[in-house]
Amino acid sequence: MNETSKQESLDNLPIEAGHFQQLIERIERLEEEKKGIAEAVRDIYQEAKSLGYDPKVMRQVIKIRKMDSHELDEQEALLHLYLQALGMR
């Protein structure tokens, strides 16, 4: 599709400016909230590190807690198999 065709297609789209602006503003607010949450999570990992915990391992624990038991069993079996293949277990 060339630029002229794209522009003609865009010109035919009905856009209700007020509603569109509200959508954009909602996304922007959520992006700011997400940034704030990410900073709070980072602070918690720093606090944990200062108390002697390993943030890398904590991230793994959180990832594991999100898995259902079947998925976890499957991953553990594959890990065991791969380690065995390398002579590590």
mmCIF file with all atom_site columns, C-alpha atoms in Angstrom:
data_model
loop_
_atom_site.group_PDB
_atom_site.id
_atom_site.type_symbol
_atom_site.label_atom_id
_atom_site.label_alt_id
_atom_site.label_comp_id
_atom_site.label_asym_id
_atom_site.label_entity_id
_atom_site.label_seq_id
_atom_site.pdbx_PDB_ins_code
_atom_site.Cartn_x
_atom_site.Cartn_y
_atom_site.Cartn_z
_atom_site.occupancy
_atom_site.B_iso_or_equiv
_atom_site.pdbx_formal_charge
_atom_site.auth_seq_id
_atom_site.auth_comp_id
_atom_site.auth_asym_id
_atom_site.auth_atom_id
_atom_site.pdbx_PDB_model_num
ATOM 1  C CA . MET A 1 1  ? 0.000   0.000   0.000  1.00 0.00 ? 1  MET A CA 1
ATOM 2  C CA . ASN A 1 2  ? 1.534   3.334   -1.026 1.00 0.00 ? 2  ASN A CA 1
ATOM 3  C CA . GLU A 1 3  ? 1.469   6.517   1.053  1.00 0.00 ? 3  GLU A CA 1
ATOM 4  C CA . THR A 1 4  ? -1.444  8.037   -0.897 1.00 0.00 ? 4  THR A CA 1
ATOM 5  C CA . SER A 1 5  ? -3.574  4.922   -0.354 1.00 0.00 ? 5  SER A CA 1
ATOM 6  C CA . LYS A 1 6  ? -2.707  4.885   3.341  1.00 0.00 ? 6  LYS A CA 1
ATOM 7  C CA . GLN A 1 7  ? -3.678  8.523   3.743  1.00 0.00 ? 7  GLN A CA 1
ATOM 8  C CA . GLU A 1 8  ? -6.966  7.986   1.869  1.00 0.00 ? 8  GLU A CA 1
ATOM 9  C CA . SER A 1 9  ? -7.759  5.045   4.144  1.00 0.00 ? 9  SER A CA 1
ATOM 10 C CA . LEU A 1 10 ? -6.981  7.135   7.214  1.00 0.00 ? 10 LEU A CA 1
ATOM 11 C CA . ASP A 1 11 ? -9.101  10.011  5.941  1.00 0.00 ? 11 ASP A CA 1
ATOM 12 C CA . ASN A 1 12 ? -12.117 7.685   5.788  1.00 0.00 ? 12 ASN A CA 1
ATOM 13 C CA . LEU A 1 13 ? -11.783 6.501   9.381  1.00 0.00 ? 13 LEU A CA 1
ATOM 14 C CA . PRO A 1 14 ? -14.285 8.078   11.739 1.00 0.00 ? 14 PRO A CA 1
ATOM 15 C CA . ILE A 1 15 ? -12.395 9.338   14.811 1.00 0.00 ? 15 ILE A CA 1
ATOM 16 C CA . GLU A 1 16 ? -14.247 10.905  17.686 1.00 0.00 ? 16 GLU A CA 1
ATOM 17 C CA . ALA A 1 17 ? -11.513 13.190  18.996 1.00 0.00 ? 17 ALA A CA 1
ATOM 18 C CA . GLY A 1 18 ? -12.778 13.513  22.570 1.00 0.00 ? 18 GLY A CA 1
ATOM 19 C CA . HIS A 1 19 ? -13.099 9.785   23.117 1.00 0.00 ? 19 HIS A CA 1
ATOM 20 C CA . PHE A 1 20 ? -9.756  9.124   21.450 1.00 0.00 ? 20 PHE A CA 1
ATOM 21 C CA . GLN A 1 21 ? -8.065  11.696  23.688 1.00 0.00 ? 21 GLN A CA 1
ATOM 22 C CA . GLN A 1 22 ? -9.601  10.055  26.786 1.00 0.00 ? 22 GLN A CA 1
ATOM 23 C CA . LEU A 1 23 ? -8.215  6.683   25.713 1.00 0.00 ? 23 LEU A CA 1
ATOM 24 C CA . ILE A 1 24 ? -4.744  8.139   25.211 1.00 0.00 ? 24 ILE A CA 1
ATOM 25 C CA . GLU A 1 25 ? -4.845  9.899   28.583 1.00 0.00 ? 25 GLU A CA 1
ATOM 26 C CA . ARG A 1 26 ? -5.958  6.708   30.356 1.00 0.00 ? 26 ARG A CA 1
ATOM 27 C CA . ILE A 1 27 ? -3.062  4.816   28.799 1.00 0.00 ? 27 ILE A CA 1
ATOM 28 C CA . GLU A 1 28 ? -0.642  7.569   29.837 1.00 0.00 ? 28 GLU A CA 1
ATOM 29 C CA . ARG A 1 29 ? -1.928  7.464   33.446 1.00 0.00 ? 29 ARG A CA 1
ATOM 30 C CA . LEU A 1 30 ? -1.568  3.692   33.561 1.00 0.00 ? 30 LEU A CA 1
ATOM 31 C CA . GLU A 1 31 ? 1.960   3.912   32.148 1.00 0.00 ? 31 GLU A CA 1
ATOM 32 C CA . GLU A 1 32 ? 2.845   6.339   34.950 1.00 0.00 ? 32 GLU A CA 1
ATOM 33 C CA . GLU A 1 33 ? 1.290   4.014   37.543 1.00 0.00 ? 33 GLU A CA 1
ATOM 34 C CA . LYS A 1 34 ? 3.214   1.097   36.045 1.00 0.00 ? 34 LYS A CA 1
ATOM 35 C CA . LYS A 1 35 ? 6.428   3.110   36.346 1.00 0.00 ? 35 LYS A CA 1
ATOM 36 C CA . GLY A 1 36 ? 5.658   3.836   39.998 1.00 0.00 ? 36 GLY A CA 1
ATOM 37 C CA . ILE A 1 37 ? 4.908   0.192   40.723 1.00 0.00 ? 37 ILE A CA 1
ATOM 38 C CA . ALA A 1 38 ? 8.137   -0.908  39.013 1.00 0.00 ? 38 ALA A CA 1
ATOM 39 C CA . GLU A 1 39 ? 10.066  1.532   41.212 1.00 0.00 ? 39 GLU A CA 1
ATOM 40 C CA . ALA A 1 40 ? 8.328   0.178   44.330 1.00 0.00 ? 40 ALA A CA 1
ATOM 41 C CA . VAL A 1 41 ? 9.174   -3.402  43.362 1.00 0.00 ? 41 VAL A CA 1
ATOM 42 C CA . ARG A 1 42 ? 12.797  -2.390  42.733 1.00 0.00 ? 42 ARG A CA 1
ATOM 43 C CA . ASP A 1 43 ? 12.886  -0.793  46.203 1.00 0.00 ? 43 ASP A CA 1
ATOM 44 C CA . ILE A 1 44 ? 11.622  -4.020  47.781 1.00 0.00 ? 44 ILE A CA 1
ATOM 45 C CA . TYR A 1 45 ? 14.323  -6.038  46.022 1.00 0.00 ? 45 TYR A CA 1
ATOM 46 C CA . GLN A 1 46 ? 16.925  -3.540  47.290 1.00 0.00 ? 46 GLN A CA 1
ATOM 47 C CA . GLU A 1 47 ? 15.548  -3.867  50.811 1.00 0.00 ? 47 GLU A CA 1
ATOM 48 C CA . ALA A 1 48 ? 15.665  -7.662  50.555 1.00 0.00 ? 48 ALA A CA 1
ATOM 49 C CA . LYS A 1 49 ? 19.245  -7.502  49.277 1.00 0.00 ? 49 LYS A CA 1
ATOM 50 C CA . SER A 1 50 ? 20.259  -5.286  52.207 1.00 0.00 ? 50 SER A CA 1
ATOM 51 C CA . LEU A 1 51 ? 18.810  -7.935  54.522 1.00 0.00 ? 51 LEU A CA 1
ATOM 52 C CA . GLY A 1 52 ? 20.952  -10.635 52.904 1.00 0.00 ? 52 GLY A CA 1
ATOM 53 C CA . TYR A 1 53 ? 18.450  -12.142 50.456 1.00 0.00 ? 53 TYR A CA 1
ATOM 54 C CA . ASP A 1 54 ? 19.374  -12.810 46.830 1.00 0.00 ? 54 ASP A CA 1
ATOM 55 C CA . PRO A 1 55 ? 17.023  -10.859 44.525 1.00 0.00 ? 55 PRO A CA 1
ATOM 56 C CA . LYS A 1 56 ? 17.839  -13.125 41.566 1.00 0.00 ? 56 LYS A CA 1
ATOM 57 C CA . VAL A 1 57 ? 16.658  -16.167 43.501 1.00 0.00 ? 57 VAL A CA 1
ATOM 58 C CA . MET A 1 58 ? 13.628  -14.253 44.766 1.00 0.00 ? 58 MET A CA 1
ATOM 59 C CA . ARG A 1 59 ? 12.634  -13.546 41.154 1.00 0.00 ? 59 ARG A CA 1
ATOM 60 C CA . GLN A 1 60 ? 12.882  -17.269 40.433 1.00 0.00 ? 60 GLN A CA 1
ATOM 61 C CA . VAL A 1 61 ? 10.684  -18.055 43.441 1.00 0.00 ? 61 VAL A CA 1
ATOM 62 C CA . ILE A 1 62 ? 8.072   -15.568 42.227 1.00 0.00 ? 62 ILE A CA 1
ATOM 63 C CA . LYS A 1 63 ? 8.174   -17.066 38.729 1.00 0.00 ? 63 LYS A CA 1
ATOM 64 C CA . ILE A 1 64 ? 7.704   -20.560 40.165 1.00 0.00 ? 64 ILE A CA 1
ATOM 65 C CA . ARG A 1 65 ? 4.795   -19.451 42.357 1.00 0.00 ? 65 ARG A CA 1
ATOM 66 C CA . LYS A 1 66 ? 2.984   -18.216 39.230 1.00 0.00 ? 66 LYS A CA 1
ATOM 67 C CA . MET A 1 67 ? 3.169   -21.646 37.577 1.00 0.00 ? 67 MET A CA 1
ATOM 68 C CA . ASP A 1 68 ? 0.547   -24.304 37.990 1.00 0.00 ? 68 ASP A CA 1
ATOM 69 C CA . SER A 1 69 ? 1.778   -27.582 39.450 1.00 0.00 ? 69 SER A CA 1
ATOM 70 C CA . HIS A 1 70 ? 1.731   -29.437 36.111 1.00 0.00 ? 70 HIS A CA 1
ATOM 71 C CA . GLU A 1 71 ? 3.845   -26.767 34.413 1.00 0.00 ? 71 GLU A CA 1
ATOM 72 C CA . LEU A 1 72 ? 6.292   -26.745 37.324 1.00 0.00 ? 72 LEU A CA 1
ATOM 73 C CA . ASP A 1 73 ? 6.612   -30.543 37.290 1.00 0.00 ? 73 ASP A CA 1
ATOM 74 C CA . GLU A 1 74 ? 7.251   -30.478 33.547 1.00 0.00 ? 74 GLU A CA 1
ATOM 75 C CA . GLN A 1 75 ? 9.942   -27.802 33.845 1.00 0.00 ? 75 GLN A CA 1
ATOM 76 C CA . GLU A 1 76 ? 11.666  -29.589 36.714 1.00 0.00 ? 76 GLU A CA 1
ATOM 77 C CA . ALA A 1 77 ? 11.672  -32.871 34.755 1.00 0.00 ? 77 ALA A CA 1
ATOM 78 C CA . LEU A 1 78 ? 13.175  -31.151 31.714 1.00 0.00 ? 78 LEU A CA 1
ATOM 79 C CA . LEU A 1 79 ? 15.806  -29.425 33.807 1.00 0.00 ? 79 LEU A CA 1
ATOM 80 C CA . HIS A 1 80 ? 16.743  -32.737 35.423 1.00 0.00 ? 80 HIS A CA 1
ATOM 81 C CA . LEU A 1 81 ? 16.930  -34.413 31.996 1.00 0.00 ? 81 LEU A CA 1
ATOM 82 C CA . TYR A 1 82 ? 19.099  -31.646 30.535 1.00 0.00 ? 82 TYR A CA 1
ATOM 83 C CA . LEU A 1 83 ? 21.457  -31.669 33.513 1.00 0.00 ? 83 LEU A CA 1
ATOM 84 C CA . GLN A 1 84 ? 21.748  -35.449 33.280 1.00 0.00 ? 84 GLN A CA 1
ATOM 85 C CA . ALA A 1 85 ? 22.594  -35.162 29.572 1.00 0.00 ? 85 ALA A CA 1
ATOM 86 C CA . LEU A 1 86 ? 25.450  -32.845 30.506 1.00 0.00 ? 86 LEU A CA 1
ATOM 87 C CA . GLY A 1 87 ? 26.656  -35.174 33.262 1.00 0.00 ? 87 GLY A CA 1
ATOM 88 C CA . MET A 1 88 ? 25.799  -32.639 35.928 1.00 0.00 ? 88 MET A CA 1
ATOM 89 C CA . ARG A 1 89 ? 23.429  -34.846 37.969 1.00 0.00 ? 89 ARG A CA 1
#
